[in-house]
Coordinates of C-alpha atoms in Angstrom, one line a residue:
M15 CA -12.6 14.8 -17.5
T16 CA -13.1 12.3 -14.6
Q17 CA -16.4 10.6 -14.1
V18 CA -17.4 9.6 -10.6
E19 CA -20.1 7.0 -9.9
R20 CA -21.2 5.4 -6.7
E21 CA -23.2 2.2 -6.0
E22 CA -23.9 -0.3 -3.2
F23 CA -21.3 -3.1 -3.2
G24 CA -22.7 -5.2 -0.3
K25 CA -23.6 -5.2 3.4
M26 CA -21.2 -6.0 6.2
P27 CA -21.9 -9.3 8.1
R28 CA -24.7 -9.0 10.6
E29 CA -22.2 -9.6 13.5
E30 CA -20.3 -6.5 12.4
G31 CA -23.4 -4.3 12.2
G32 CA -24.7 -5.0 8.7
A33 CA -23.8 -1.5 7.4
V34 CA -23.8 -0.8 3.6
V35 CA -20.5 -0.8 1.9
E36 CA -20.3 1.5 -1.1
K37 CA -18.2 1.3 -4.2
F38 CA -16.9 4.4 -6.1
R39 CA -15.9 4.2 -9.7
L40 CA -13.5 6.9 -11.1
K41 CA -13.1 6.9 -14.8
S42 CA -10.8 8.9 -17.1
D43 CA -9.9 8.2 -20.8
S44 CA -7.0 5.9 -19.8
V45 CA -7.7 4.6 -16.2
K46 CA -10.8 3.2 -14.4
V47 CA -10.5 2.6 -10.7
E48 CA -13.0 1.2 -8.2
I49 CA -12.7 1.9 -4.4
L50 CA -14.7 0.7 -1.4
S51 CA -15.8 2.6 1.7
L52 CA -14.5 -0.5 3.5
G53 CA -10.8 0.0 4.2
C54 CA -10.6 2.5 1.3
I55 CA -9.8 -0.6 -0.8
I56 CA -8.9 -0.4 -4.4
T57 CA -10.9 -3.4 -5.8
A58 CA -10.1 -2.8 -9.5
L59 CA -7.8 -0.7 -11.5
E60 CA -8.0 -0.9 -15.3
T61 CA -5.4 0.6 -17.6
K62 CA -4.7 0.4 -21.3
D63 CA -2.0 -1.6 -23.0
R64 CA -0.2 -0.4 -26.2
D65 CA -3.2 -1.5 -28.3
G66 CA -5.6 0.5 -26.2
E67 CA -7.1 -2.6 -24.5
F68 CA -8.1 -2.2 -20.9
S69 CA -7.1 -4.8 -18.3
D70 CA -7.6 -4.9 -14.6
I71 CA -4.1 -4.9 -13.0
V72 CA -4.8 -5.3 -9.3
L73 CA -5.5 -8.5 -7.3
G74 CA -8.7 -8.7 -5.3
F75 CA -12.2 -10.3 -5.1
D76 CA -15.5 -10.0 -7.0
N77 CA -17.6 -9.6 -3.9
L78 CA -17.6 -8.1 -0.4
E79 CA -17.3 -11.5 1.3
G80 CA -13.7 -11.9 0.0
Y81 CA -12.7 -8.6 1.7
T82 CA -14.4 -9.4 5.0
R83 CA -12.5 -12.7 5.4
K84 CA -8.8 -13.0 6.0
H85 CA -6.8 -11.8 3.0
P86 CA -3.3 -10.2 2.6
F87 CA -4.5 -6.6 2.6
F88 CA -5.4 -6.6 -1.1
G89 CA -5.8 -2.9 -2.2
A90 CA -6.4 -1.6 1.3
V91 CA -5.2 1.4 3.2
V92 CA -3.3 0.1 6.2
G93 CA -2.7 1.9 9.5
R94 CA -2.3 3.5 12.0
V95 CA 1.1 2.3 11.2
A96 CA 1.9 0.4 8.0
N97 CA 4.5 -2.4 8.1
R98 CA 5.9 -3.8 11.3
I99 CA 6.5 -2.6 14.9
A100 CA 8.9 -4.8 16.8
K101 CA 7.1 -6.9 19.4
G102 CA 4.2 -4.5 19.0
R103 CA 5.8 -2.2 21.6
F104 CA 6.9 1.4 21.7
A105 CA 7.2 4.3 24.1
V106 CA 6.0 7.9 23.7
D107 CA 6.7 10.6 26.2
G108 CA 8.0 8.0 28.7
K109 CA 4.8 5.9 28.5
E110 CA 4.9 2.4 27.1
Y111 CA 2.3 1.1 24.7
Q112 CA 1.5 -2.5 23.8
L113 CA -0.2 -3.3 20.5
F114 CA -1.8 -6.5 19.3
V115 CA 0.8 -8.9 17.9
N116 CA -0.4 -10.3 14.6
N117 CA 2.8 -11.2 12.6
G118 CA 5.0 -13.6 14.4
P119 CA 6.3 -11.6 17.4
N120 CA 5.4 -8.2 15.8
S121 CA 2.5 -5.9 15.1
L122 CA 1.8 -5.5 11.3
H123 CA -0.4 -3.0 9.4
G124 CA -2.3 -1.6 12.4
G125 CA -3.0 -4.8 14.4
A126 CA -6.1 -7.1 14.7
K127 CA -8.6 -4.6 13.2
G128 CA -6.6 -1.9 11.4
F129 CA -7.8 0.8 9.0
D130 CA -8.3 -1.9 6.3
K131 CA -11.1 -3.6 8.2
V132 CA -13.3 -0.6 9.1
L133 CA -15.9 1.5 7.3
W134 CA -15.0 5.0 6.3
S135 CA -17.4 8.0 5.6
P136 CA -17.2 9.0 1.9
Q137 CA -17.6 12.3 0.3
V138 CA -17.7 12.5 -3.5
L139 CA -15.5 15.1 -5.2
P140 CA -15.6 16.4 -8.8
N141 CA -12.7 14.1 -9.7
G142 CA -12.5 11.6 -6.9
V143 CA -13.6 10.6 -3.4
C144 CA -12.5 11.6 0.1
F145 CA -12.9 9.0 2.9
F146 CA -12.9 10.1 6.6
R147 CA -12.8 8.3 9.9
L148 CA -12.0 9.0 13.6
S149 CA -9.7 6.4 15.1
P150 CA -10.6 6.7 18.8
D151 CA -8.0 7.0 21.6
G152 CA -6.8 3.5 22.5
E153 CA -7.9 1.8 19.3
E154 CA -5.6 -1.2 18.7
G155 CA -3.5 0.2 21.6
Y156 CA -2.6 3.5 19.9
P157 CA -2.8 6.8 21.8
G158 CA -4.9 9.7 20.9
D159 CA -8.1 10.5 18.9
L160 CA -6.8 10.4 15.3
K161 CA -8.8 12.1 12.5
V162 CA -7.9 10.6 9.2
W163 CA -8.7 11.7 5.6
V164 CA -7.8 9.5 2.6
T165 CA -8.5 11.2 -0.8
Y166 CA -8.3 9.5 -4.2
T167 CA -8.3 11.7 -7.3
L168 CA -8.0 10.7 -10.9
S169 CA -6.6 13.0 -13.6
G170 CA -5.9 11.3 -17.0
G171 CA -3.4 8.6 -16.2
D172 CA -2.5 9.9 -12.8
L173 CA -4.1 8.4 -9.7
A174 CA -3.3 10.5 -6.6
I175 CA -3.7 9.2 -3.0
N176 CA -3.5 11.9 -0.3
Y177 CA -3.3 11.0 3.4
R178 CA -4.0 13.6 6.1
A179 CA -4.3 13.1 9.9
Q180 CA -4.6 15.1 13.1
T181 CA -4.2 13.8 16.6
S182 CA -5.2 14.7 20.2
K183 CA -2.1 12.9 21.7
T184 CA 1.3 12.2 20.2
T185 CA 1.0 9.0 18.2
P186 CA 3.0 7.1 15.6
I187 CA 1.4 7.1 12.1
S188 CA 2.4 5.8 8.7
L189 CA -0.2 5.2 6.1
T190 CA 0.0 3.4 2.8
N191 CA -2.1 1.6 0.2
H192 CA -1.4 -2.1 -0.1
A193 CA -2.5 -2.7 -3.8
Y194 CA -1.0 -5.8 -5.4
F195 CA -0.2 -5.1 -9.1
N196 CA 0.4 -7.3 -12.1
L197 CA 0.7 -5.2 -15.3
A198 CA 0.0 -8.2 -17.5
G199 CA -3.5 -8.3 -15.8
Q200 CA -4.6 -9.7 -12.5
G201 CA -4.7 -13.5 -12.6
S202 CA -1.5 -13.7 -14.7
Q203 CA 0.7 -16.4 -13.1
D204 CA 3.9 -14.4 -12.3
I205 CA 5.7 -11.0 -12.5
Y206 CA 9.1 -12.4 -13.7
D207 CA 8.8 -10.5 -17.1
H208 CA 8.2 -7.2 -15.3
V209 CA 11.0 -4.6 -15.4
I210 CA 11.5 -2.8 -12.1
S211 CA 13.6 0.2 -11.0
I212 CA 13.7 2.0 -7.6
E213 CA 15.5 5.3 -7.0
A214 CA 17.2 4.3 -3.8
D215 CA 20.9 4.3 -2.8
S216 CA 20.2 2.3 0.4
Y217 CA 17.8 -0.2 1.9
L218 CA 17.0 -1.6 5.3
P219 CA 18.4 -5.1 6.1
V220 CA 15.9 -7.1 8.3
D221 CA 16.1 -9.9 10.9
D222 CA 14.3 -13.2 10.5
T223 CA 11.1 -11.6 11.7
K224 CA 11.3 -8.9 9.0
I225 CA 12.2 -6.1 11.5
P226 CA 14.9 -3.7 10.3
T227 CA 18.2 -4.4 12.1
G228 CA 18.9 -0.6 12.4
E229 CA 21.6 -0.7 9.7
V230 CA 21.0 1.5 6.6
A231 CA 22.9 -0.5 3.9
A232 CA 24.2 0.7 0.6
V233 CA 22.6 -1.1 -2.4
Q234 CA 25.8 -0.8 -4.5
G235 CA 27.0 -4.2 -5.6
T236 CA 24.0 -6.1 -4.1
G237 CA 20.8 -7.6 -5.4
F238 CA 19.1 -4.6 -3.9
D239 CA 20.6 -2.2 -6.4
L240 CA 17.5 -1.5 -8.6
R241 CA 18.6 2.0 -9.6
Q242 CA 18.9 0.7 -13.2
P243 CA 15.9 -1.3 -14.5
V244 CA 16.1 -5.1 -14.0
E245 CA 14.0 -7.9 -15.4
L246 CA 12.6 -9.3 -12.1
G247 CA 12.8 -13.1 -12.8
K248 CA 16.4 -13.0 -14.1
H249 CA 17.4 -10.7 -11.3
L250 CA 16.0 -12.9 -8.6
Q251 CA 17.8 -15.9 -10.1
K252 CA 21.1 -14.0 -10.5
F253 CA 21.2 -13.0 -6.9
N254 CA 19.5 -16.2 -5.6
L255 CA 16.8 -14.1 -4.0
D256 CA 13.4 -15.6 -2.8
G257 CA 11.8 -12.2 -3.5
F258 CA 11.7 -8.8 -2.0
D259 CA 10.0 -7.6 1.2
H260 CA 12.2 -4.6 2.1
N261 CA 12.1 -0.9 2.7
F262 CA 14.1 1.2 0.2
C263 CA 15.3 4.5 1.6
L264 CA 14.3 7.4 -0.5
Q265 CA 15.8 10.9 -0.6
R266 CA 14.5 12.9 2.3
A267 CA 12.4 15.6 0.6
Q268 CA 8.8 16.7 1.2
A269 CA 8.4 17.4 -2.5
R270 CA 6.9 15.1 -5.1
R271 CA 9.5 13.0 -6.8
P272 CA 9.6 9.9 -9.0
V273 CA 10.8 6.9 -6.9
A274 CA 10.0 3.7 -8.7
R275 CA 8.9 2.4 -12.0
A276 CA 7.4 -0.9 -13.2
R277 CA 7.1 -1.8 -16.9
H278 CA 5.6 -4.9 -18.6
P279 CA 7.3 -5.0 -22.1
P280 CA 4.8 -7.6 -23.6
T281 CA 1.8 -5.3 -23.1
G282 CA 3.6 -1.9 -23.0
R283 CA 2.0 -1.0 -19.7
S284 CA 4.0 1.0 -17.2
M285 CA 3.4 2.5 -13.8
E286 CA 5.5 5.2 -12.2
V287 CA 5.3 5.9 -8.4
H288 CA 5.9 9.5 -7.2
T289 CA 5.7 10.3 -3.5
T290 CA 6.5 12.7 -0.7
Q291 CA 7.2 9.8 1.6
P292 CA 10.7 8.8 2.9
G293 CA 10.5 5.1 2.1
I294 CA 9.0 2.5 -0.2
Q295 CA 8.4 -1.2 0.7
F296 CA 9.0 -3.4 -2.4
Y297 CA 7.1 -6.7 -1.9
T298 CA 7.0 -9.4 -4.5
G299 CA 4.0 -11.4 -3.2
N300 CA 6.3 -14.0 -1.5
N301 CA 3.5 -15.2 0.8
L302 CA 0.8 -15.6 -1.9
D303 CA 0.3 -19.4 -2.2
G304 CA -2.6 -19.9 -4.7
S305 CA -5.1 -20.7 -1.9
L306 CA -7.3 -17.6 -2.4
K307 CA -9.9 -17.5 -5.2
G308 CA -9.7 -14.0 -6.7
K309 CA -11.6 -12.1 -9.3
G310 CA -13.0 -14.2 -12.2
G311 CA -12.0 -17.4 -10.3
A312 CA -8.3 -16.5 -10.7
V313 CA -5.8 -17.9 -8.2
Y314 CA -2.8 -15.9 -7.0
P315 CA 0.4 -18.0 -6.6
K316 CA 3.7 -16.8 -5.1
H317 CA 5.2 -13.9 -7.1
S318 CA 2.0 -13.3 -9.1
A319 CA 2.0 -9.6 -8.0
F320 CA 4.1 -6.8 -6.6
C321 CA 3.5 -4.0 -4.1
L322 CA 5.2 -0.7 -4.0
E323 CA 4.1 0.7 -0.7
T324 CA 5.2 4.3 0.0
Q325 CA 5.5 4.9 3.7
N326 CA 7.7 5.7 6.6
W327 CA 10.5 3.3 7.4
P328 CA 9.3 0.1 9.3
D329 CA 9.7 0.2 13.1
A330 CA 10.7 3.9 13.0
V331 CA 9.0 4.5 16.3
N332 CA 11.7 2.3 17.9
K333 CA 14.6 3.5 15.8
P334 CA 15.7 7.0 16.8
L335 CA 17.9 7.4 13.7
F336 CA 15.0 6.6 11.3
P337 CA 12.7 9.4 10.0
S338 CA 10.3 10.2 12.9
A339 CA 6.9 8.5 12.7
L340 CA 5.4 10.6 15.5
L341 CA 2.5 13.0 14.9
K342 CA 2.0 15.6 17.7
P343 CA -1.2 17.5 18.6
G344 CA -1.4 20.7 16.5
E345 CA 0.6 19.2 13.6
E346 CA -0.8 17.6 10.5
Y347 CA 0.4 14.4 8.8
N348 CA 0.1 15.1 5.1
H349 CA 1.6 12.8 2.4
T350 CA 0.7 12.1 -1.2
T351 CA 1.5 9.3 -3.6
W352 CA 0.9 9.4 -7.3
L353 CA 0.6 6.4 -9.5
V354 CA 1.2 7.4 -13.1
F355 CA 0.0 4.9 -15.8
N356 CA 1.2 4.8 -19.4
A357 CA 1.4 2.4 -22.3
A358 CA 4.1 2.5 -25.1

């Protein structure tokens, strides 16, 4: 059985309306997760190690203030479009749209005030919580009134995140959760002893602003071949990589399938990612620099966490050969990602 509790987490700053932010706690025998009504943010996620001891394995903050200041999207749902859109520009039905540019020359994770920075309306479910919001036509430069539902449900060791959306005008959409994981426990200094695998035969090379070049490159014979498990630190050294921040191209199937796995041999914790999405962005916290004070006073240096963000391919709205990122009126965007936690 899953228990669901709710409580007040804090109030938004007065200049942002001062509304109450709620925290929802979902608990099963093996997983405890806490989620905010601000940005649908996962603030804590505790799983057991092989000795049955719980540890919090996601980066974040102890209080609301941390989340209302600038931070690297810890635990948040990002959108309308996760990842980057080149120069913040795209055209739909012959009309050009210009978004806010917030990542070098590009638009990242929804713009200046994306889905991560707004309050959502919660509804408690027997085994989880559903958050709803209406993103109005023109918000952050995007077309159409977009109704969005993000639902978290917990069953045993499985945390499911379902994303649904409907629009009044054709709009690009790609939603993901941007949790930063360290299976040794948040606040651990690095992820080099983690063992990672990703079920992808190809990946997207990027230019120096992290926009895909358009090439879909085979992983075979490169440092991007993660089809067999690799120990991350040794792998980065072997291929002289500074880290990953790349989209891996998954099999095109609408069905649930396992796409990635992370394991921490010292504690026995593992996490499998299953999804219906066509891509997964593997990011190794390259831009973390130890400057943020996290939970329990922890600092988060470079490579102290990883993200496995299931999503559409970056800049797909400008790349006709990539999976379409467009949602049309009368259609429904509907994707689910499952995080499956174990210890052995």
